[in-house]
PDB file of C-alpha atoms in Angstrom:
ATOM      1  CA  GLU V   1     -14.714 -12.481   5.164  1.00 67.00           C
ATOM      2  CA  ALA V   2     -11.373 -13.063   7.002  1.00 80.00           C
ATOM      3  CA  GLY V   3      -8.781 -10.297   5.533  1.00 92.00           C
ATOM      4  CA  VAL V   4      -5.250 -11.037   4.714  1.00 95.00           C
ATOM      5  CA  ALA V   5      -3.160 -12.569   7.784  1.00 96.00           C
ATOM      6  CA  GLN V   6       0.409 -12.105   8.357  1.00 97.00           C
ATOM      7  CA  SER V   7       2.984 -13.345  10.948  1.00 96.00           C
ATOM      8  CA  PRO V   8       4.926 -12.603  12.827  1.00 96.00           C
ATOM      9  CA  ARG V   9       3.793  -8.794  13.590  1.00 95.00           C
ATOM     10  CA  TYR V  10       7.345  -7.772  14.835  1.00 96.00           C
ATOM     11  CA  LYS V  11      10.480  -9.127  14.496  1.00 97.00           C
ATOM     12  CA  ILE V  12      13.879  -8.044  15.628  1.00 98.00           C
ATOM     13  CA  ILE V  13      17.130  -9.564  14.414  1.00 97.00           C
ATOM     14  CA  GLU V  14      20.728  -8.877  14.225  1.00 97.00           C
ATOM     15  CA  LYS V  15      22.408  -8.129  10.844  1.00 96.00           C
ATOM     16  CA  ARG V  16      23.688 -11.258   9.026  1.00 96.00           C
ATOM     17  CA  GLN V  17      20.795 -13.268  10.421  1.00 97.00           C
ATOM     18  CA  SER V  18      17.779 -14.839   8.523  1.00 97.00           C
ATOM     19  CA  VAL V  19      14.056 -14.064   8.810  1.00 98.00           C
ATOM     20  CA  ALA V  20      11.139 -15.393   7.434  1.00 98.00           C
ATOM     21  CA  PHE V  21       7.778 -13.780   7.046  1.00 97.00           C
ATOM     22  CA  TRP V  22       4.247 -15.436   6.414  1.00 97.00           C
ATOM     23  CA  CYS V  23       1.219 -14.284   4.616  1.00 97.00           C
ATOM     24  CA  ASN V  24      -2.067 -15.921   4.135  1.00 96.00           C
ATOM     25  CA  PRO V  25      -4.387 -14.131   1.346  1.00 95.00           C
ATOM     26  CA  ILE V  26      -8.070 -13.729   1.392  1.00 94.00           C
ATOM     27  CA  SER V  27      -9.723 -16.842   0.392  1.00 92.00           C
ATOM     28  CA  GLY V  28     -10.060 -17.031  -3.300  1.00 89.00           C
ATOM     29  CA  HIS V  29      -7.707 -14.461  -4.137  1.00 91.00           C
ATOM     30  CA  ALA V  30      -5.353 -15.563  -6.755  1.00 90.00           C
ATOM     31  CA  THR V  31      -2.782 -12.765  -6.919  1.00 91.00           C
ATOM     32  CA  LEU V  32      -0.582 -12.069  -3.880  1.00 94.00           C
ATOM     33  CA  TYR V  33       1.924  -9.143  -3.254  1.00 94.00           C
ATOM     34  CA  TRP V  34       4.638  -8.625  -1.220  1.00 96.00           C
ATOM     35  CA  TYR V  35       5.547  -4.931  -0.516  1.00 96.00           C
ATOM     36  CA  GLN V  36       8.570  -3.259   1.284  1.00 97.00           C
ATOM     37  CA  GLN V  37       7.486   0.079   3.310  1.00 95.00           C
ATOM     38  CA  ILE V  38      10.508   2.045   4.581  1.00 94.00           C
ATOM     39  CA  LEU V  39       9.621   4.469   7.424  1.00 90.00           C
ATOM     40  CA  GLY V  40       8.212   7.785   5.738  1.00 87.00           C
ATOM     41  CA  GLN V  41       8.021   6.386   2.343  1.00 90.00           C
ATOM     42  CA  GLY V  42       5.213   4.674   0.547  1.00 91.00           C
ATOM     43  CA  PRO V  43       4.983   0.828  -0.211  1.00 93.00           C
ATOM     44  CA  LYS V  44       7.053  -0.402  -2.707  1.00 93.00           C
ATOM     45  CA  LEU V  45       6.343  -3.521  -4.590  1.00 92.00           C
ATOM     46  CA  LEU V  46       8.821  -6.460  -4.239  1.00 95.00           C
ATOM     47  CA  ILE V  47       7.236  -9.563  -5.688  1.00 94.00           C
ATOM     48  CA  GLN V  48       3.745 -10.369  -7.473  1.00 92.00           C
ATOM     49  CA  PHE V  49       2.525 -13.788  -7.849  1.00 92.00           C
ATOM     50  CA  GLN V  50      -0.506 -15.130  -9.892  1.00 89.00           C
ATOM     51  CA  ASN V  51      -1.635 -18.423  -8.239  1.00 88.00           C
ATOM     52  CA  ASN V  52       1.928 -20.115  -7.641  1.00 85.00           C
ATOM     53  CA  GLY V  53       3.780 -18.293 -10.488  1.00 90.00           C
ATOM     54  CA  VAL V  54       5.711 -15.223 -10.236  1.00 91.00           C
ATOM     55  CA  VAL V  55       4.387 -12.196 -12.309  1.00 89.00           C
ATOM     56  CA  ASP V  56       6.746  -9.511 -11.454  1.00 88.00           C
ATOM     57  CA  ASP V  57      10.052  -9.763  -9.189  1.00 92.00           C
ATOM     58  CA  SER V  58      11.832  -7.002 -10.802  1.00 90.00           C
ATOM     59  CA  GLN V  59      12.426  -5.032  -7.767  1.00 90.00           C
ATOM     60  CA  LEU V  60      13.280  -8.165  -5.415  1.00 95.00           C
ATOM     61  CA  PRO V  61      16.928  -7.909  -4.366  1.00 94.00           C
ATOM     62  CA  LYS V  62      17.692 -11.797  -5.339  1.00 94.00           C
ATOM     63  CA  ASP V  63      20.944 -11.833  -3.851  1.00 95.00           C
ATOM     64  CA  ARG V  64      19.396 -11.964  -0.295  1.00 97.00           C
ATOM     65  CA  PHE V  65      15.539 -12.114  -0.640  1.00 97.00           C
ATOM     66  CA  SER V  66      13.187 -14.837  -1.978  1.00 97.00           C
ATOM     67  CA  ALA V  67       9.893 -15.557  -1.813  1.00 97.00           C
ATOM     68  CA  GLU V  68       7.695 -18.786  -2.499  1.00 95.00           C
ATOM     69  CA  ARG V  69       3.836 -19.574  -2.874  1.00 94.00           C
ATOM     70  CA  LEU V  70       4.101 -23.405  -3.575  1.00 81.00           C
ATOM     71  CA  LYS V  71       0.595 -24.237  -3.371  1.00 86.00           C
ATOM     72  CA  GLY V  72      -1.091 -20.919  -4.719  1.00 84.00           C
ATOM     73  CA  VAL V  73      -2.299 -19.856  -1.396  1.00 92.00           C
ATOM     74  CA  ASP V  74      -0.103 -18.699   1.230  1.00 95.00           C
ATOM     75  CA  SER V  75       3.337 -17.518   0.950  1.00 97.00           C
ATOM     76  CA  THR V  76       6.768 -17.033   2.480  1.00 97.00           C
ATOM     77  CA  LEU V  77       9.192 -14.042   1.974  1.00 98.00           C
ATOM     78  CA  LYS V  78      12.800 -14.776   3.364  1.00 98.00           C
ATOM     79  CA  ILE V  79      15.818 -12.528   3.992  1.00 97.00           C
ATOM     80  CA  GLN V  80      19.096 -14.010   4.231  1.00 97.00           C
ATOM     81  CA  PRO V  81      21.304 -12.500   5.663  1.00 96.00           C
ATOM     82  CA  ALA V  82      19.685  -9.324   6.560  1.00 96.00           C
ATOM     83  CA  LYS V  83      21.258  -6.014   6.410  1.00 97.00           C
ATOM     84  CA  LEU V  84      20.503  -2.679   8.282  1.00 97.00           C
ATOM     85  CA  GLU V  85      18.628  -1.504   5.331  1.00 96.00           C
ATOM     86  CA  ASP V  86      16.144  -3.950   5.550  1.00 97.00           C
ATOM     87  CA  SER V  87      14.611  -2.519   8.625  1.00 97.00           C
ATOM     88  CA  ALA V  88      11.281  -1.865   7.176  1.00 97.00           C
ATOM     89  CA  VAL V  89       7.440  -3.001   7.376  1.00 96.00           C
ATOM     90  CA  TYR V  90       6.817  -5.830   5.137  1.00 97.00           C
ATOM     91  CA  LEU V  91       3.263  -6.021   3.791  1.00 96.00           C
ATOM     92  CA  CYS V  92       1.339  -8.638   2.159  1.00 96.00           C
ATOM     93  CA  ALA V  93      -1.719  -7.867  -0.175  1.00 94.00           C
ATOM     94  CA  SER V  94      -4.154  -9.907  -2.290  1.00 93.00           C
ATOM     95  CA  SER V  95      -6.625  -9.180  -5.111  1.00 90.00           C
ATOM     96  CA  SER V  96      -8.951 -11.248  -6.934  1.00 86.00           C
ATOM     97  CA  ALA V  97      -9.457 -12.031 -10.735  1.00 67.00           C
ATOM     98  CA  GLY V  98     -11.328  -9.792 -12.946  1.00 60.00           C
ATOM     99  CA  GLN V  99     -11.637  -6.134 -13.181  1.00 53.00           C
ATOM    100  CA  GLY V 100     -12.282  -6.037  -9.330  1.00 56.00           C
ATOM    101  CA  GLY V 101      -8.609  -7.555  -9.247  1.00 62.00           C
ATOM    102  CA  PHE V 102      -6.981  -4.218  -9.467  1.00 75.00           C
ATOM    103  CA  THR V 103      -8.103  -3.478  -5.901  1.00 85.00           C
ATOM    104  CA  GLN V 104      -5.445  -4.813  -3.405  1.00 90.00           C
ATOM    105  CA  TYR V 105      -6.451  -5.534   0.146  1.00 91.00           C
ATOM    106  CA  PHE V 106      -3.644  -5.535   2.615  1.00 94.00           C
ATOM    107  CA  GLY V 107      -2.535  -7.480   5.704  1.00 95.00           C
ATOM    108  CA  PRO V 108      -1.300  -5.694   8.948  1.00 94.00           C
ATOM    109  CA  GLY V 109       2.077  -6.127   8.059  1.00 95.00           C
ATOM    110  CA  THR V 110       5.188  -7.270   9.777  1.00 96.00           C
ATOM    111  CA  ARG V 111       7.638  -4.707  11.309  1.00 96.00           C
ATOM    112  CA  LEU V 112      11.499  -5.837  10.638  1.00 97.00           C
ATOM    113  CA  THR V 113      14.078  -4.285  12.917  1.00 97.00           C
ATOM    114  CA  VAL V 114      17.624  -5.084  11.899  1.00 97.00           C
ATOM    115  CA  LEU V 115      20.148  -4.256  14.479  1.00 96.00           C
TER     116      LEU V 115
ATOM    117  CA  ALA Z   1       6.889   4.643 -16.043  1.00 72.00           C
ATOM    118  CA  GLN Z   2       4.066   5.948 -14.065  1.00 77.00           C
ATOM    119  CA  SER Z   3       4.675   8.175 -10.805  1.00 88.00           C
ATOM    120  CA  VAL Z   4       2.565   9.479  -7.908  1.00 93.00           C
ATOM    121  CA  THR Z   5       3.269  12.942  -6.130  1.00 95.00           C
ATOM    122  CA  GLN Z   6       1.544  13.790  -3.033  1.00 97.00           C
ATOM    123  CA  PRO Z   7       3.195  17.391  -2.527  1.00 96.00           C
ATOM    124  CA  ASP Z   8       2.188  17.633   1.149  1.00 95.00           C
ATOM    125  CA  ILE Z   9       3.990  15.669   3.590  1.00 95.00           C
ATOM    126  CA  HIS Z  10       2.276  16.684   6.613  1.00 96.00           C
ATOM    127  CA  ILE Z  11      -0.925  18.686   7.097  1.00 97.00           C
ATOM    128  CA  THR Z  12      -2.382  19.676  10.259  1.00 97.00           C
ATOM    129  CA  VAL Z  13      -6.131  20.621  10.658  1.00 97.00           C
ATOM    130  CA  SER Z  14      -8.769  21.535  13.556  1.00 97.00           C
ATOM    131  CA  GLU Z  15     -11.483  18.973  14.197  1.00 97.00           C
ATOM    132  CA  GLY Z  16     -14.368  19.866  12.471  1.00 97.00           C
ATOM    133  CA  ALA Z  17     -12.427  21.788   9.749  1.00 97.00           C
ATOM    134  CA  SER Z  18     -12.774  20.527   5.945  1.00 97.00           C
ATOM    135  CA  LEU Z  19      -9.650  18.646   4.681  1.00 97.00           C
ATOM    136  CA  GLU Z  20      -8.095  18.197   0.933  1.00 97.00           C
ATOM    137  CA  LEU Z  21      -5.341  15.801   0.346  1.00 98.00           C
ATOM    138  CA  ARG Z  22      -3.501  16.500  -3.074  1.00 98.00           C
ATOM    139  CA  CYS Z  23      -2.337  13.777  -5.285  1.00 97.00           C
ATOM    140  CA  ASN Z  24      -0.946  14.108  -8.996  1.00 96.00           C
ATOM    141  CA  TYR Z  25      -0.175  11.321 -11.146  1.00 93.00           C
ATOM    142  CA  SER Z  26       1.920  10.882 -14.447  1.00 89.00           C
ATOM    143  CA  TYR Z  27       0.637   8.201 -16.945  1.00 79.00           C
ATOM    144  CA  GLY Z  28      -0.079   8.352 -20.432  1.00 70.00           C
ATOM    145  CA  ALA Z  29      -3.669   6.944 -20.217  1.00 75.00           C
ATOM    146  CA  THR Z  30      -6.199   6.920 -17.414  1.00 73.00           C
ATOM    147  CA  PRO Z  31      -5.190   5.073 -14.770  1.00 83.00           C
ATOM    148  CA  TYR Z  32      -7.093   3.207 -11.840  1.00 89.00           C
ATOM    149  CA  LEU Z  33      -6.665   5.365  -8.685  1.00 92.00           C
ATOM    150  CA  PHE Z  34      -6.925   4.586  -5.033  1.00 94.00           C
ATOM    151  CA  TRP Z  35      -6.726   6.215  -2.047  1.00 97.00           C
ATOM    152  CA  TYR Z  36      -5.492   4.188   1.142  1.00 97.00           C
ATOM    153  CA  VAL Z  37      -5.249   5.234   4.988  1.00 97.00           C
ATOM    154  CA  GLN Z  38      -2.686   3.817   7.291  1.00 94.00           C
ATOM    155  CA  SER Z  39      -3.013   4.013  10.998  1.00 91.00           C
ATOM    156  CA  PRO Z  40       0.010   3.769  13.314  1.00 85.00           C
ATOM    157  CA  GLY Z  41       0.973   0.045  13.437  1.00 79.00           C
ATOM    158  CA  GLN Z  42      -1.661  -1.087  10.971  1.00 83.00           C
ATOM    159  CA  GLY Z  43      -1.748  -2.093   7.276  1.00 87.00           C
ATOM    160  CA  LEU Z  44      -3.416  -0.016   4.646  1.00 92.00           C
ATOM    161  CA  GLN Z  45      -7.072   0.077   4.277  1.00 94.00           C
ATOM    162  CA  LEU Z  46      -8.847   0.888   1.273  1.00 94.00           C
ATOM    163  CA  LEU Z  47     -10.600   4.259   1.354  1.00 96.00           C
ATOM    164  CA  LEU Z  48     -12.118   4.603  -2.102  1.00 96.00           C
ATOM    165  CA  LYS Z  49     -11.274   3.703  -5.726  1.00 93.00           C
ATOM    166  CA  TYR Z  50     -11.771   5.143  -9.429  1.00 92.00           C
ATOM    167  CA  PHE Z  51     -11.949   3.048 -12.366  1.00 87.00           C
ATOM    168  CA  SER Z  52     -14.328   4.638 -14.907  1.00 85.00           C
ATOM    169  CA  GLY Z  53     -17.644   6.686 -14.753  1.00 87.00           C
ATOM    170  CA  ASP Z  54     -18.666   9.405 -12.433  1.00 90.00           C
ATOM    171  CA  THR Z  55     -15.379  11.184 -11.722  1.00 91.00           C
ATOM    172  CA  LEU Z  56     -16.707  12.049  -8.030  1.00 96.00           C
ATOM    173  CA  VAL Z  57     -16.343   8.797  -6.041  1.00 96.00           C
ATOM    174  CA  GLN Z  58     -17.670   8.423  -2.696  1.00 97.00           C
ATOM    175  CA  GLY Z  59     -15.594   6.247  -0.123  1.00 96.00           C
ATOM    176  CA  ILE Z  60     -15.788   5.007   3.582  1.00 96.00           C
ATOM    177  CA  LYS Z  61     -15.753   7.262   6.759  1.00 95.00           C
ATOM    178  CA  GLY Z  62     -17.037  10.039   4.836  1.00 96.00           C
ATOM    179  CA  PHE Z  63     -14.332  10.616   2.316  1.00 97.00           C
ATOM    180  CA  GLU Z  64     -14.836  11.390  -1.181  1.00 98.00           C
ATOM    181  CA  ALA Z  65     -12.377  11.990  -4.300  1.00 98.00           C
ATOM    182  CA  GLU Z  66     -12.586  13.735  -7.458  1.00 96.00           C
ATOM    183  CA  PHE Z  67     -10.771  12.812 -10.606  1.00 94.00           C
ATOM    184  CA  LYS Z  68      -9.539  15.591 -12.943  1.00 94.00           C
ATOM    185  CA  ARG Z  69      -8.234  14.253 -16.092  1.00 91.00           C
ATOM    186  CA  SER Z  70      -7.098  17.745 -17.183  1.00 91.00           C
ATOM    187  CA  GLN Z  71      -4.998  18.330 -13.667  1.00 93.00           C
ATOM    188  CA  SER Z  72      -3.914  14.600 -13.617  1.00 92.00           C
ATOM    189  CA  SER Z  73      -5.503  14.759 -10.301  1.00 95.00           C
ATOM    190  CA  PHE Z  74      -7.226  12.903  -7.660  1.00 96.00           C
ATOM    191  CA  ASN Z  75      -7.480  14.888  -4.491  1.00 98.00           C
ATOM    192  CA  LEU Z  76      -9.140  13.461  -1.375  1.00 98.00           C
ATOM    193  CA  ARG Z  77     -11.848  15.449   0.509  1.00 98.00           C
ATOM    194  CA  LYS Z  78     -13.725  15.150   3.722  1.00 98.00           C
ATOM    195  CA  PRO Z  79     -16.043  18.018   4.945  1.00 97.00           C
ATOM    196  CA  SER Z  80     -15.489  17.805   8.420  1.00 97.00           C
ATOM    197  CA  VAL Z  81     -12.621  16.067  10.112  1.00 97.00           C
ATOM    198  CA  HIS Z  82     -12.870  13.834  13.273  1.00 96.00           C
ATOM    199  CA  TRP Z  83      -9.983  13.422  15.844  1.00 95.00           C
ATOM    200  CA  SER Z  84      -9.809   9.691  14.523  1.00 94.00           C
ATOM    201  CA  ASP Z  85      -8.979  10.502  11.023  1.00 96.00           C
ATOM    202  CA  ALA Z  86      -5.330  11.352  12.254  1.00 96.00           C
ATOM    203  CA  ALA Z  87      -3.235   8.770  10.273  1.00 96.00           C
ATOM    204  CA  GLU Z  88      -1.138   8.549   6.809  1.00 96.00           C
ATOM    205  CA  TYR Z  89      -2.678   8.955   3.596  1.00 98.00           C
ATOM    206  CA  PHE Z  90      -1.594   7.169   0.587  1.00 97.00           C
ATOM    207  CA  CYS Z  91      -2.476   7.660  -3.181  1.00 97.00           C
ATOM    208  CA  ALA Z  92      -1.832   5.080  -5.659  1.00 94.00           C
ATOM    209  CA  VAL Z  93      -2.260   4.231  -9.256  1.00 91.00           C
ATOM    210  CA  VAL Z  94      -2.288   0.910 -11.207  1.00 85.00           C
ATOM    211  CA  THR Z  95      -2.374   0.368 -15.023  1.00 68.00           C
ATOM    212  CA  ASN Z  96      -3.947  -2.254 -16.613  1.00 59.00           C
ATOM    213  CA  ALA Z  97      -0.603  -3.680 -17.296  1.00 62.00           C
ATOM    214  CA  GLY Z  98       0.213  -6.086 -15.039  1.00 62.00           C
ATOM    215  CA  ASN Z  99      -1.418  -4.602 -11.991  1.00 72.00           C
ATOM    216  CA  MET Z 100       1.561  -3.073 -10.227  1.00 79.00           C
ATOM    217  CA  LEU Z 101       0.434  -0.524  -7.651  1.00 87.00           C
ATOM    218  CA  THR Z 102       2.576   2.481  -7.564  1.00 90.00           C
ATOM    219  CA  PHE Z 103       2.379   4.529  -4.288  1.00 93.00           C
ATOM    220  CA  GLY Z 104       2.787   8.372  -3.543  1.00 94.00           C
ATOM    221  CA  GLY Z 105       5.233   9.195  -0.630  1.00 95.00           C
ATOM    222  CA  GLY Z 106       1.955   9.762   1.706  1.00 96.00           C
ATOM    223  CA  THR Z 107       0.469  12.459   3.600  1.00 97.00           C
ATOM    224  CA  ARG Z 108       0.496  12.275   7.287  1.00 97.00           C
ATOM    225  CA  LEU Z 109      -2.634  14.242   8.692  1.00 97.00           C
ATOM    226  CA  MET Z 110      -2.698  15.536  12.456  1.00 97.00           C
ATOM    227  CA  VAL Z 111      -5.939  17.001  14.131  1.00 97.00           C
ATOM    228  CA  LYS Z 112      -5.946  19.452  16.423  1.00 95.00           C
ATOM    229  CA  PRO Z 113      -8.778  19.423  19.170  1.00 90.00           C
TER     230      PRO Z 113
END
């Protein structure tokens, strides 16, 4: 079974530029999550989707971050414009329905550097 | 709000020695508990999880963890550490309301030859 796929793996941009990250979850997983992991810290949830609807986006800086999951499968996270403090690893995770759905499986992440 | 504390930021052990990584959580009811490992430049890999039942759970790579309700702890153990275990370890909890995963700050494990 293929795992969670993310691209790109690395991205370097200058502040005020835009960037987008892509995630494809494990096949059949209804729930998709985006996390931000700043160096030296644990991941922090940005947004959670159930199919193509948003369940929780309370930690998403909505003035610059946006995310979508239009067909309930893959998802895109965008930052526009980027700030220096957005430098982090962006992790995508997915989980299935039911009690086993509490287990989240993570992709390799995208490391973003904002100069 | 739930929270997770990993008191040890860094731990160094000799190869072959035993290991215990501490994790304490704050939540009113029994949460679902997880340990993940992250190698440099990699995503998070699930080591083990506790939902209910036997409080001693076995995971991959020879790791185990014990849930102690009275201490609000879920410490990770391994009887004999290998050099390949050097990585960052994260404890995490989720409540059954919303499935939001809350992580501790992580413990970086270094293994001496």
